[in-house]
Short mmCIF file of C-alpha atoms in Angstrom, two decimals:
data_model
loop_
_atom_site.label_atom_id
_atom_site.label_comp_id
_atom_site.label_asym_id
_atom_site.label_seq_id
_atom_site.Cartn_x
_atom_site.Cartn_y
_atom_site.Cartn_z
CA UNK A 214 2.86 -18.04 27.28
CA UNK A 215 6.40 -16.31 27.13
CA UNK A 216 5.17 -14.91 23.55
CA UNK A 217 7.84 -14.58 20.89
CA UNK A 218 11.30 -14.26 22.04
CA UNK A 219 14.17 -13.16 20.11
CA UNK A 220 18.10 -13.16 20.97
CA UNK A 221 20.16 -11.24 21.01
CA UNK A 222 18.32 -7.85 21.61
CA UNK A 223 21.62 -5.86 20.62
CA UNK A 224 24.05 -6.91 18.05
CA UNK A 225 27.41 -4.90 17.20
CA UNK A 226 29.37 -6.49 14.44
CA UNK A 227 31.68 -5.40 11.97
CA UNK A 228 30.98 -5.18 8.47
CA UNK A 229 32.22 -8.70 6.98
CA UNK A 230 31.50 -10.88 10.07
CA UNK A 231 28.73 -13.20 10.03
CA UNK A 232 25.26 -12.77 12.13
CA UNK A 233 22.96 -14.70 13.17
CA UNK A 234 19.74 -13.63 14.40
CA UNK A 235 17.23 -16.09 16.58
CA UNK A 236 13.58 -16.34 17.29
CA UNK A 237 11.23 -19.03 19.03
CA UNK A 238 7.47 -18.58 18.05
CA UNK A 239 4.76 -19.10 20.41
CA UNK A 240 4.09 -23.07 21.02
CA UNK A 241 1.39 -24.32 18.47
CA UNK A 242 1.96 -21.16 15.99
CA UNK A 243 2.39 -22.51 12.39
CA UNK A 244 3.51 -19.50 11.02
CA UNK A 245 7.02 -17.72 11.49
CA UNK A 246 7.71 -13.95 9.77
CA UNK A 247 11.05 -12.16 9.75
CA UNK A 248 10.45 -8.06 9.50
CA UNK A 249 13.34 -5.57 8.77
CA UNK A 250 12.54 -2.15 10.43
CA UNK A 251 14.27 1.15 9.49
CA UNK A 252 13.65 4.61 9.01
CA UNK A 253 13.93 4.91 5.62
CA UNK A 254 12.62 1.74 3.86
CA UNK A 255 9.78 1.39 6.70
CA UNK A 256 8.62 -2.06 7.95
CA UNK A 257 9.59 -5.06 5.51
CA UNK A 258 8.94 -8.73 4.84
CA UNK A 259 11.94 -10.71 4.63
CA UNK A 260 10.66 -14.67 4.68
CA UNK A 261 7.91 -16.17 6.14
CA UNK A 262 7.39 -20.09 6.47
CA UNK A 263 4.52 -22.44 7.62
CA UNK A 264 4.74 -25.28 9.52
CA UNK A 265 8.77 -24.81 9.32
CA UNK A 266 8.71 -24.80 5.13
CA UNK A 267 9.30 -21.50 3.72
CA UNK A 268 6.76 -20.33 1.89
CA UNK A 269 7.68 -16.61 0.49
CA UNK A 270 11.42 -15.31 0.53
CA UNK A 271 11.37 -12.50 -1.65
CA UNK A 272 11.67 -9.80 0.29
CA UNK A 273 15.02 -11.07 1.27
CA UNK A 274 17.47 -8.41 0.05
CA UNK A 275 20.39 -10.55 -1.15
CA UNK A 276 22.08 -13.93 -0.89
CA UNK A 277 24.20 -13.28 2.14
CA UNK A 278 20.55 -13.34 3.93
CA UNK A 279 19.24 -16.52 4.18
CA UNK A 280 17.10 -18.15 7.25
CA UNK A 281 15.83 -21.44 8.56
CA UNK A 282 13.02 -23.09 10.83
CA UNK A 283 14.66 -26.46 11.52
CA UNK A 284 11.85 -27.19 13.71
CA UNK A 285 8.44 -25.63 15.25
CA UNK A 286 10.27 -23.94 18.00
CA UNK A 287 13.08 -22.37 16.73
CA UNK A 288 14.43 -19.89 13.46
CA UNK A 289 17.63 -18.43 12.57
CA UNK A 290 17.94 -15.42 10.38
CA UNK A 291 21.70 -15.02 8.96
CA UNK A 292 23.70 -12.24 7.41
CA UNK A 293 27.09 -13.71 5.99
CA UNK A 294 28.94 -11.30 5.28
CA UNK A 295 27.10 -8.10 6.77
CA UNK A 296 27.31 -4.84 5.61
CA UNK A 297 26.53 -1.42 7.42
CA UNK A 298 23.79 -0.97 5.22
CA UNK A 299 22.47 -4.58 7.01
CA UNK A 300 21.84 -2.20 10.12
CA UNK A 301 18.08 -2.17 11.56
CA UNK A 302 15.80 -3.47 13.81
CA UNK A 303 15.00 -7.02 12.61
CA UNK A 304 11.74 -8.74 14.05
CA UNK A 305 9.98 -11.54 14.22
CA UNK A 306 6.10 -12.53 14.47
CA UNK A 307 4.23 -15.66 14.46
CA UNK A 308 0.65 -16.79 13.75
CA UNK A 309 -1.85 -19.41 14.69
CA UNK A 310 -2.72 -19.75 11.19
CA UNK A 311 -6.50 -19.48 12.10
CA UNK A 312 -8.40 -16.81 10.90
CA UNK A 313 -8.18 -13.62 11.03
CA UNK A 314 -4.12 -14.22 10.78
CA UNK A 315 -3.36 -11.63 13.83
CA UNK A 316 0.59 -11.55 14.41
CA UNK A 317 2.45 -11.22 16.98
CA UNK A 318 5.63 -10.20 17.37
CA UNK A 319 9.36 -9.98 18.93
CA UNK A 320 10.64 -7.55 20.97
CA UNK A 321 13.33 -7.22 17.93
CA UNK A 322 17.25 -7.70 17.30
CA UNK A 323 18.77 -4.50 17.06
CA UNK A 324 21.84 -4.61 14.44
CA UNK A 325 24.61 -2.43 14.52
CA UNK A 326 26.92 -3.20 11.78
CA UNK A 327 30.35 -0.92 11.85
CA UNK B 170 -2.53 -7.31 -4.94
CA UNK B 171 -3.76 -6.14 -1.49
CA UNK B 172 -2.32 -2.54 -0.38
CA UNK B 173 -2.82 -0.63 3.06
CA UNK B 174 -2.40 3.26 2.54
CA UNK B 175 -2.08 5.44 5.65
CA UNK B 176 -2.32 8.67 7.12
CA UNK B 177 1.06 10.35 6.63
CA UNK B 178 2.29 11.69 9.78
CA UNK B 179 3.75 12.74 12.35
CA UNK B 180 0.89 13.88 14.06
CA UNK B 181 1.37 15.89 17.33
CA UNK B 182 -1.57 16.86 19.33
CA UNK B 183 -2.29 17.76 23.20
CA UNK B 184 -3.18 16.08 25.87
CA UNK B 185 -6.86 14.85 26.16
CA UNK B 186 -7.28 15.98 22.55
CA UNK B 187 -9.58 14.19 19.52
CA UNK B 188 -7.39 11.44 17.14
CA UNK B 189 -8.27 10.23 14.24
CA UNK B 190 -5.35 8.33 11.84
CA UNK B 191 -7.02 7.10 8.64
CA UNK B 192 -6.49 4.08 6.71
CA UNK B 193 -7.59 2.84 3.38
CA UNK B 194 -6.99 -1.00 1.73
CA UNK B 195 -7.51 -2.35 -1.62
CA UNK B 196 -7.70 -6.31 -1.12
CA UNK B 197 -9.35 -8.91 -3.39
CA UNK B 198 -11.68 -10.85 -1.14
CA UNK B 199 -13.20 -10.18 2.73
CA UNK B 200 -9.98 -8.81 4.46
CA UNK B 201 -9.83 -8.91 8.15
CA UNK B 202 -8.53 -5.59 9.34
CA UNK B 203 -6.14 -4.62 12.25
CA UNK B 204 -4.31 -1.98 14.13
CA UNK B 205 -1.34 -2.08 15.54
CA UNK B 206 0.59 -0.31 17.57
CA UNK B 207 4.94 0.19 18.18
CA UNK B 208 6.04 1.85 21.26
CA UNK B 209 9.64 3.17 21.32
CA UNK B 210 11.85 0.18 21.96
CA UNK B 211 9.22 -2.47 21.88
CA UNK B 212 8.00 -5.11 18.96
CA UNK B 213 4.33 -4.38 16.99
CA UNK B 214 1.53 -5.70 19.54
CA UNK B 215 -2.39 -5.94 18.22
CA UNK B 216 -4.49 -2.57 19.55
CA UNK B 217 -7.48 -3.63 17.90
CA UNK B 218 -9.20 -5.66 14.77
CA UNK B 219 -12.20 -6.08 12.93
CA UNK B 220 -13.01 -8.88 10.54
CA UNK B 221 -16.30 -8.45 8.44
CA UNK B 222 -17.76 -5.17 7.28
CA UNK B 223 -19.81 -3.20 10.21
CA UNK B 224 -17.74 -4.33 12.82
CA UNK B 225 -15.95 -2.07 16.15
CA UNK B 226 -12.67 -3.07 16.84
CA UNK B 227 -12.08 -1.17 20.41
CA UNK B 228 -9.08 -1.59 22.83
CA UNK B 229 -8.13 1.32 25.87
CA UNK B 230 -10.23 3.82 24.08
CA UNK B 231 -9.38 3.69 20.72
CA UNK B 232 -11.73 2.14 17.70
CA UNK B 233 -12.25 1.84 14.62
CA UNK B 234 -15.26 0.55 12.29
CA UNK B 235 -14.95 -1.55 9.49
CA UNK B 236 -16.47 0.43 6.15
CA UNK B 237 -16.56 -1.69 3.03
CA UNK B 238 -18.05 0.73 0.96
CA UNK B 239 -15.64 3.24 1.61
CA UNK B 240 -12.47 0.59 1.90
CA UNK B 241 -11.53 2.25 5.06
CA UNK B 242 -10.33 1.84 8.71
CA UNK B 243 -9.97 4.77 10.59
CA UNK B 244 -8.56 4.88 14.00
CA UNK B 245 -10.35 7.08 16.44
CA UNK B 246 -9.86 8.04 19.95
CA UNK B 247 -11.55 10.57 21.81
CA UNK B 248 -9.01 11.43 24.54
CA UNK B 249 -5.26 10.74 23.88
CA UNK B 250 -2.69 10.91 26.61
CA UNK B 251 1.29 10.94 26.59
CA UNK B 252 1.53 7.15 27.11
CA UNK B 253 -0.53 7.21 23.85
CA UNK B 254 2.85 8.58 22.00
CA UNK B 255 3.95 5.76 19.36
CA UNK B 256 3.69 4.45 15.72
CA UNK B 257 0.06 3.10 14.64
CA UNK B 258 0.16 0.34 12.02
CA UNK B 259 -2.78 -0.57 9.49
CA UNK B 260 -2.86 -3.76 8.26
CA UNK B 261 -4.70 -6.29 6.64
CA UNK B 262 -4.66 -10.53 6.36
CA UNK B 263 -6.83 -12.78 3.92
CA UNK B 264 -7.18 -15.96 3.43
CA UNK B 265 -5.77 -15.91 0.17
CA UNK B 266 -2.31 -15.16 1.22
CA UNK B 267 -2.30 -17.72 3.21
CA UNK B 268 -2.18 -15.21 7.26
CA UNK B 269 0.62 -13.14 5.10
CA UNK B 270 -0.56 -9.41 6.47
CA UNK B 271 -0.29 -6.23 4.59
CA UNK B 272 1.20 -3.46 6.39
CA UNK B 273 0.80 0.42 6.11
CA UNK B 274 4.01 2.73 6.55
CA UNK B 275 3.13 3.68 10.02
CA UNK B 276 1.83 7.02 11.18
CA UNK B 277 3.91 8.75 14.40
CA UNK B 278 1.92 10.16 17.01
CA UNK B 279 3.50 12.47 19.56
CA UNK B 280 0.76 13.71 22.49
CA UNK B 281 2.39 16.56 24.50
CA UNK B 282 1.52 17.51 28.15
#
């Protein structure tokens, strides 16, 4: 398998333009997690959803982040409008939902917001 | 609620020398426990898990051994070497969060020549 792949792997935007980040899990993983990486606030949980509902969103910061899983194979993660503050490294990880729940993840977007 | 509390680093040691990053969880249930590893650039990728008390997780050298009665984790490796240089994750998944994982903050390690 190709494992999780993410696009794009570099994003410069300025602040007030919309982004959209995108992610296909592995084939026959139920569960889909979207991670915000930076230096100061560490690794966080933004959303997660199984079998494409979502389950847990609060860890998303704010209302101009919202995401979807409109089918098994595919999730967008959107910032309208973004902010500098927005900048990070912004993963995501699927699961098999079988015990023990190992993740794995992305090679990650990283966001640039000027 | 289920918590993951690491090892503050960074941690810089030398070549070939002793490593030991320690975790501790507080989960309600039988967690199954995991490290992870980040190398510069690259996504989180599973070193190594362990998922009932007693048990060696072991992967390229490192381990760790699952200790209920102490709530701990511990990541051990006997020889590090420069390609070991990256951020180690504790973690931990039960079934009552439904494969939702807990993370630690991450502990750097640096190995120098």
């Amino acid at each position: 398998d190709a494992g999780v792949i993410q696009s794009p792997r570099h994003e410069v935007t300025e602040m007030g333009q919309e982004v959209t980040l995108r992610c296909k899990p592995i084939s026959g993983h139920d569960y889909l997690f979207w991670y915000r990486q930076t230096m100061m606030r560490g690794l966080e949980l933004l959303i997660y959803f199984n079998n494409n509902v979502p389950i847990d969103d609060s860890g998303m910061p704010e209302d101009r982040f919202s995401a979807k899983m409109p089918n098994a194979s595919f999730s967008t993660l959107k910032i309208q409008p973004s902010e500098p503050r927005d900048s990070a490294v912004y993963f995501c990880a699927s699961s098999d939902g079988q015990g023990p729940y190992e993740q794995y993840f992305g090679p990650g977007t990283r966001l640039t917001v000027t | 609620g289920n918590s993951v509390t690491q090892m503050e680093g960074p941690v810089t040691l030398s070549e070939e020398a002793f490593l030991t990053i320690n975790c501790t969880y507080t989960a309600t249930g039988y967690p199954s426990l995991f490290w992870y590893v980040q190398y510069p650039g690259e996504g989180l990728q599973l070193l190594l898990k362990a998922t009932k008390a007693d048990d060696k997780g072991s992967n390229k050298g490192f381990e760790a051994t699952y200790r209920k009665e102490t709530t701990s984790f511990h990541l051990e490796k006997g020889s590090v070497q420069v390609s070991d240089s990256a951020v180690y994750f504790c973690a931990l998944s039960d079934n009552t969060n439904a494969g939702k994982s807990t993370f630690g903050d991450g502990t750097t390690l640096t190995v120098k020549p």
